[in-house]
GROMACS .gro file of C-alpha atoms in nm:
model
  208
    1UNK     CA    1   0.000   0.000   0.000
    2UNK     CA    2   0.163   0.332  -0.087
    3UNK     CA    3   0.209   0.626   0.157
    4UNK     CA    4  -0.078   0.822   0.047
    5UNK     CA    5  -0.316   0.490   0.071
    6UNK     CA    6  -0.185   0.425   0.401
    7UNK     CA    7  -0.256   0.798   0.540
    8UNK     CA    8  -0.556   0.803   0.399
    9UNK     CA    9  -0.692   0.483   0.527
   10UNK     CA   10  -0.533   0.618   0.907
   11UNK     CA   11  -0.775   0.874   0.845
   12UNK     CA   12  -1.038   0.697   0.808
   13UNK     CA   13  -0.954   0.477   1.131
   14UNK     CA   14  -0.919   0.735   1.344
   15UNK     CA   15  -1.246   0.939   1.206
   16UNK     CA   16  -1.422   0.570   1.258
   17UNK     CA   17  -1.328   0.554   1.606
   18UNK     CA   18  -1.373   0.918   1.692
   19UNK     CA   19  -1.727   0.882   1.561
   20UNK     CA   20  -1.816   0.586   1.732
   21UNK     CA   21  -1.681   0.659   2.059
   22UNK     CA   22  -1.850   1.101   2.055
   23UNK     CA   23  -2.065   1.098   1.736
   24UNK     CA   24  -2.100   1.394   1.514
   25UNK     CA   25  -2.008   1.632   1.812
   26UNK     CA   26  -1.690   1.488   1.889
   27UNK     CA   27  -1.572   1.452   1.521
   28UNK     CA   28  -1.323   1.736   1.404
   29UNK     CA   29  -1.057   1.778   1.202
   30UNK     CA   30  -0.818   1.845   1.448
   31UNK     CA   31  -0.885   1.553   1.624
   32UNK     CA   32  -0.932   1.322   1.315
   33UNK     CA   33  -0.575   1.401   1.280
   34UNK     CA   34  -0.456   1.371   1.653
   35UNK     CA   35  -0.569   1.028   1.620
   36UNK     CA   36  -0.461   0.980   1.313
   37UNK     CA   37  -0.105   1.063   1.364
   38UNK     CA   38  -0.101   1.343   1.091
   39UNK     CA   39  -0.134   1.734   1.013
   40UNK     CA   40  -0.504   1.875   0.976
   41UNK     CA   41  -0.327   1.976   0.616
   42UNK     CA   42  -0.299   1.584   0.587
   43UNK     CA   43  -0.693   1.559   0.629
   44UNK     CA   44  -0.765   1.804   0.424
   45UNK     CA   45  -0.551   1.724   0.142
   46UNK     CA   46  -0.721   1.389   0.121
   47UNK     CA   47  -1.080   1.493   0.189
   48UNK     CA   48  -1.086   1.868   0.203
   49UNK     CA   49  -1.237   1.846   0.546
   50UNK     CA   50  -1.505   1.702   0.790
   51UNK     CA   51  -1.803   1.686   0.487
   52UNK     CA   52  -1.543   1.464   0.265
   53UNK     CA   53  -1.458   1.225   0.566
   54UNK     CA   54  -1.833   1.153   0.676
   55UNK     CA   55  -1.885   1.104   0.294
   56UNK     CA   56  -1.613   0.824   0.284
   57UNK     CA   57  -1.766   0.671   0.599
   58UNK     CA   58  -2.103   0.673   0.453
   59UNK     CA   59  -2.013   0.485   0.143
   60UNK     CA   60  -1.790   0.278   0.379
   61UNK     CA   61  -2.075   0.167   0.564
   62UNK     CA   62  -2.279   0.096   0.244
   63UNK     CA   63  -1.998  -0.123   0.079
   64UNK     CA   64  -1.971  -0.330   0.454
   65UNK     CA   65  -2.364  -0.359   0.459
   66UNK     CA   66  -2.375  -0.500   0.112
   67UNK     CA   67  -2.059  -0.724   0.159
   68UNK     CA   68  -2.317  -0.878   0.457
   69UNK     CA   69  -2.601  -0.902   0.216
   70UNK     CA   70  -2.413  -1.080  -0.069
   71UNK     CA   71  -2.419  -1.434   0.020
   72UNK     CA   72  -2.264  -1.699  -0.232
   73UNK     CA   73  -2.482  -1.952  -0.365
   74UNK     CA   74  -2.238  -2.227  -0.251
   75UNK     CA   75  -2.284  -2.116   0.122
   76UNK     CA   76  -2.643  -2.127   0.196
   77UNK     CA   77  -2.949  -2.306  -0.048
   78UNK     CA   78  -3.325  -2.161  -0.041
   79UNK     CA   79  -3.378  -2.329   0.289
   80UNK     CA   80  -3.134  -2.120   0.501
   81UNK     CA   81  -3.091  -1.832   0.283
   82UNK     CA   82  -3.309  -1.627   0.491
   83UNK     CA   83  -3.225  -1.714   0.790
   84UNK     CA   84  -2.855  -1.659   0.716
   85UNK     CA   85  -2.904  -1.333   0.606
   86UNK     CA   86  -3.123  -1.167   0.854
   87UNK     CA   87  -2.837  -1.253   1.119
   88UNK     CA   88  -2.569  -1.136   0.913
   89UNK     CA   89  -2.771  -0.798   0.878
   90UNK     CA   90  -2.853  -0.797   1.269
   91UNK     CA   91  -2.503  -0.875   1.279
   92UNK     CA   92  -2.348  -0.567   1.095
   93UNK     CA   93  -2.593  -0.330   1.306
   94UNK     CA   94  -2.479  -0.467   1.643
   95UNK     CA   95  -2.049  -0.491   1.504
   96UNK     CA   96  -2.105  -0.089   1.328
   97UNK     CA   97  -2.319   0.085   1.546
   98UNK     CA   98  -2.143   0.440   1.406
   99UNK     CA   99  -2.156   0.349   1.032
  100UNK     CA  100  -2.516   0.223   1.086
  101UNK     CA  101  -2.599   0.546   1.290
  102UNK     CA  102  -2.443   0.765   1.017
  103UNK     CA  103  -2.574   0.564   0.746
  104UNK     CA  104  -2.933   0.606   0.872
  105UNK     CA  105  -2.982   0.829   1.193
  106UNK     CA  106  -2.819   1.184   1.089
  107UNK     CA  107  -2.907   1.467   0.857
  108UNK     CA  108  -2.772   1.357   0.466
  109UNK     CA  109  -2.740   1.720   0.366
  110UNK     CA  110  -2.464   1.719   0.609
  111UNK     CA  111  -2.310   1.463   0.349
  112UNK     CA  112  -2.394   1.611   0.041
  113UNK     CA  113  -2.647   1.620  -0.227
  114UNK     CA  114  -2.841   1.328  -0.328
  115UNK     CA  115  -2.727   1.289  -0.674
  116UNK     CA  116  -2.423   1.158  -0.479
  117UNK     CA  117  -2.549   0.991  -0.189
  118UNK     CA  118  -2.878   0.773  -0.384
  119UNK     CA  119  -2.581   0.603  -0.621
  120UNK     CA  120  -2.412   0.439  -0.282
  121UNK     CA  121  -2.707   0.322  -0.101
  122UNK     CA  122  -2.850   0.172  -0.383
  123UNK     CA  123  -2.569  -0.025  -0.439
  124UNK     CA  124  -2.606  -0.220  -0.183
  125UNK     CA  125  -2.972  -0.333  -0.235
  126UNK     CA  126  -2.873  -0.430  -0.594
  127UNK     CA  127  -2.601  -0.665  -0.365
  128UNK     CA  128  -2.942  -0.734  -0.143
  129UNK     CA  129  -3.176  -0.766  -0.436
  130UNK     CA  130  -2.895  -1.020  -0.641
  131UNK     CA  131  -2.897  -1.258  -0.341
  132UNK     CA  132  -3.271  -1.252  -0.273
  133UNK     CA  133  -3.320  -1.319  -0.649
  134UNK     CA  134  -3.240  -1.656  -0.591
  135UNK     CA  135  -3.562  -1.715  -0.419
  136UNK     CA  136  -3.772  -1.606  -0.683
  137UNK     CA  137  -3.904  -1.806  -0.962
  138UNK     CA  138  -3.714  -1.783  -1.298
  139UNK     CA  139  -3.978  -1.595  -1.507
  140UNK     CA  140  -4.019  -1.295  -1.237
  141UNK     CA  141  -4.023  -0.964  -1.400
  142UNK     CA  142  -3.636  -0.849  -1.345
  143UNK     CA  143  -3.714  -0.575  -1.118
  144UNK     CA  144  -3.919  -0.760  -0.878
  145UNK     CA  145  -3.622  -0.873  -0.675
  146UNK     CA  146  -3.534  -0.523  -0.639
  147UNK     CA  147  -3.869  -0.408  -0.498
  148UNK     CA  148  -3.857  -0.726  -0.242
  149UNK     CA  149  -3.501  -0.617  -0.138
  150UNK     CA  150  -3.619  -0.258  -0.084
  151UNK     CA  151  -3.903  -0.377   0.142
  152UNK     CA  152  -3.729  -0.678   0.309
  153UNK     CA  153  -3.451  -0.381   0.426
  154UNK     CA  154  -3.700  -0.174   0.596
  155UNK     CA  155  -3.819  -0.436   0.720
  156UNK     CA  156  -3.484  -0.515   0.867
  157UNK     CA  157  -3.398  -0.218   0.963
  158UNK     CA  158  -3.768  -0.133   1.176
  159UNK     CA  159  -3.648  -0.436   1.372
  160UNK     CA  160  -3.309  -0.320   1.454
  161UNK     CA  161  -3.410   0.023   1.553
  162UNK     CA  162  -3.678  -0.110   1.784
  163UNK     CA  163  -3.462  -0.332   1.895
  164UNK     CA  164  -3.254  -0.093   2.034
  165UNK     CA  165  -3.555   0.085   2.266
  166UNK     CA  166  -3.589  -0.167   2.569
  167UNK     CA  167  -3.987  -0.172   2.604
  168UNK     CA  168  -3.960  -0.336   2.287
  169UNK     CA  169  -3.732  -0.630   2.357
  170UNK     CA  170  -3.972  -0.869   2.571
  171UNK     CA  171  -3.792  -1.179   2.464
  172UNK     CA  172  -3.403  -1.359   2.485
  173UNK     CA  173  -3.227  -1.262   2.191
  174UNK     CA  174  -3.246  -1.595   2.012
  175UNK     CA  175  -3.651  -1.547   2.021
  176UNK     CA  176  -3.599  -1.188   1.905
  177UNK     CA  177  -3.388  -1.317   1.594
  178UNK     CA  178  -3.621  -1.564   1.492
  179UNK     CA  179  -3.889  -1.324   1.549
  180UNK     CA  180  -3.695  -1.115   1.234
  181UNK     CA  181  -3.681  -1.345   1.028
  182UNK     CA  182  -4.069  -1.522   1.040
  183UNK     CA  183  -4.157  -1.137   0.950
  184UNK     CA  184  -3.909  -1.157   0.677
  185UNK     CA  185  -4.061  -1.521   0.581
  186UNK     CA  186  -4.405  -1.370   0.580
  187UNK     CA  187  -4.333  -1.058   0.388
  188UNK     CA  188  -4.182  -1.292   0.154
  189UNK     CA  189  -4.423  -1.511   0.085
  190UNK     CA  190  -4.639  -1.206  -0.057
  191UNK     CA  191  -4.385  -1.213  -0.333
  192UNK     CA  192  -4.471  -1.609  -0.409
  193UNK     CA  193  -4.103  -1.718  -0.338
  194UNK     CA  194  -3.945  -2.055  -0.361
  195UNK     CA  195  -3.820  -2.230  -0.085
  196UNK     CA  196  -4.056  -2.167   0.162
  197UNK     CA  197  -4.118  -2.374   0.485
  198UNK     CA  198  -4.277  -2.281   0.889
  199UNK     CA  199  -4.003  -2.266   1.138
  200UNK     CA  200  -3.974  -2.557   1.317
  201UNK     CA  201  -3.858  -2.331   1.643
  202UNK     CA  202  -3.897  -2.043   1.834
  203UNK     CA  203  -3.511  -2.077   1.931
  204UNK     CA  204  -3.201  -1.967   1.742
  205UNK     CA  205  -3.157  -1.825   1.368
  206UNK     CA  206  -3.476  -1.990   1.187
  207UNK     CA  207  -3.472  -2.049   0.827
  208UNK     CA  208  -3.761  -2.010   0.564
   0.00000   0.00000   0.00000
């Protein structure tokens, strides 16, 4: 890795940690470079400030969110796919709790405008909507797995935000799982997917 590679990703280290340990308030570029080990001209001369550094984590996050979404077909069949892939997205909310709350719980036009911001998110639901495909029947309209990603996310993501309030988690955390992914099973079958089955448990990561 060259020099400027190196700096750069020491940047975005330090601005990680930062972030994650004082949020938004605690993130300059002062200390962004304290951390880092470098100059605030350093910074700046790779991201030309704060804006440029919570773009990089933004698009950081995305990349990480769809690298958990993108399963190979080798690794799980129909049968598991679901369950499989509503951990690993419980998974990536509980192991990036500041990319997650940057990604989703802060003002975008902090970031920038949406012509640049819609490109990255959507990204990774093309990742999400690729592996989801494989549920679908072979003579489904292209874009249908797209529209099922889109909704199976929210869906997703409404359970890991509530899980997070404490009035809403009335149940071990192997009950709560499976409790994600029968809602992901049910919104699923609306789409007339292949592969589907009734959870044979209330315990541990269910499959559809």
């Amino acid at each position: 890795m060259s020099t400027d590679s190196n700096n750069r990703q020491r940047i975005l280290d330090a601005a990680h940690a930062i972030f994650a340990e004082a949020g938004l308030a605690g993130l300059s570029v002062r200390a962004i470079a304290a951390r880092a080990g470098l100059s605030t001209i350093g910074v700046y001369s790779h991201f030309k400030g704060k804006r440029g550094i919570l773009l990089a984590l933004y698009a950081d996050g995305f990349v990480r969110l769809g690298d958990a979404a993108d399963i190979p077909a080798q690794s799980a069949g129909e049968s598991d796919l679901v369950g499989l892939l509503v951990n690993r997205y419980i998974d990536f909310h509980r192991n990036h709790r500041a990319h997650y709350q940057l990604m989703f719980g802060m003002d975008r036009s902090q970031l920038g405008d949406s012509g640049t911001l819609e490109p990255i998110a959507k990204a990774a639901i093309e990742r999400l909507a690729a592996t989801l495909g494989r549920l679908l029947p072979a003579d489904q309209p292209a874009d249908l797995a797209l529209a099922m990603a889109f909704r199976v996310w929210v869906l997703m993501h409404g359970y890991v935000t509530l899980g997070e309030m404490a009035r809403f988690r009335m149940m071990d955390e192997a009950e709560w799982r499976a409790e994600v992914v029968g809602a992901v099973c049910q919104l699923l079958a609306g789409f007339k997917v292949v592969g589907m089955a009734q959870p044979k448990s209330n315990h541990g990561p269910l499959c559809c």
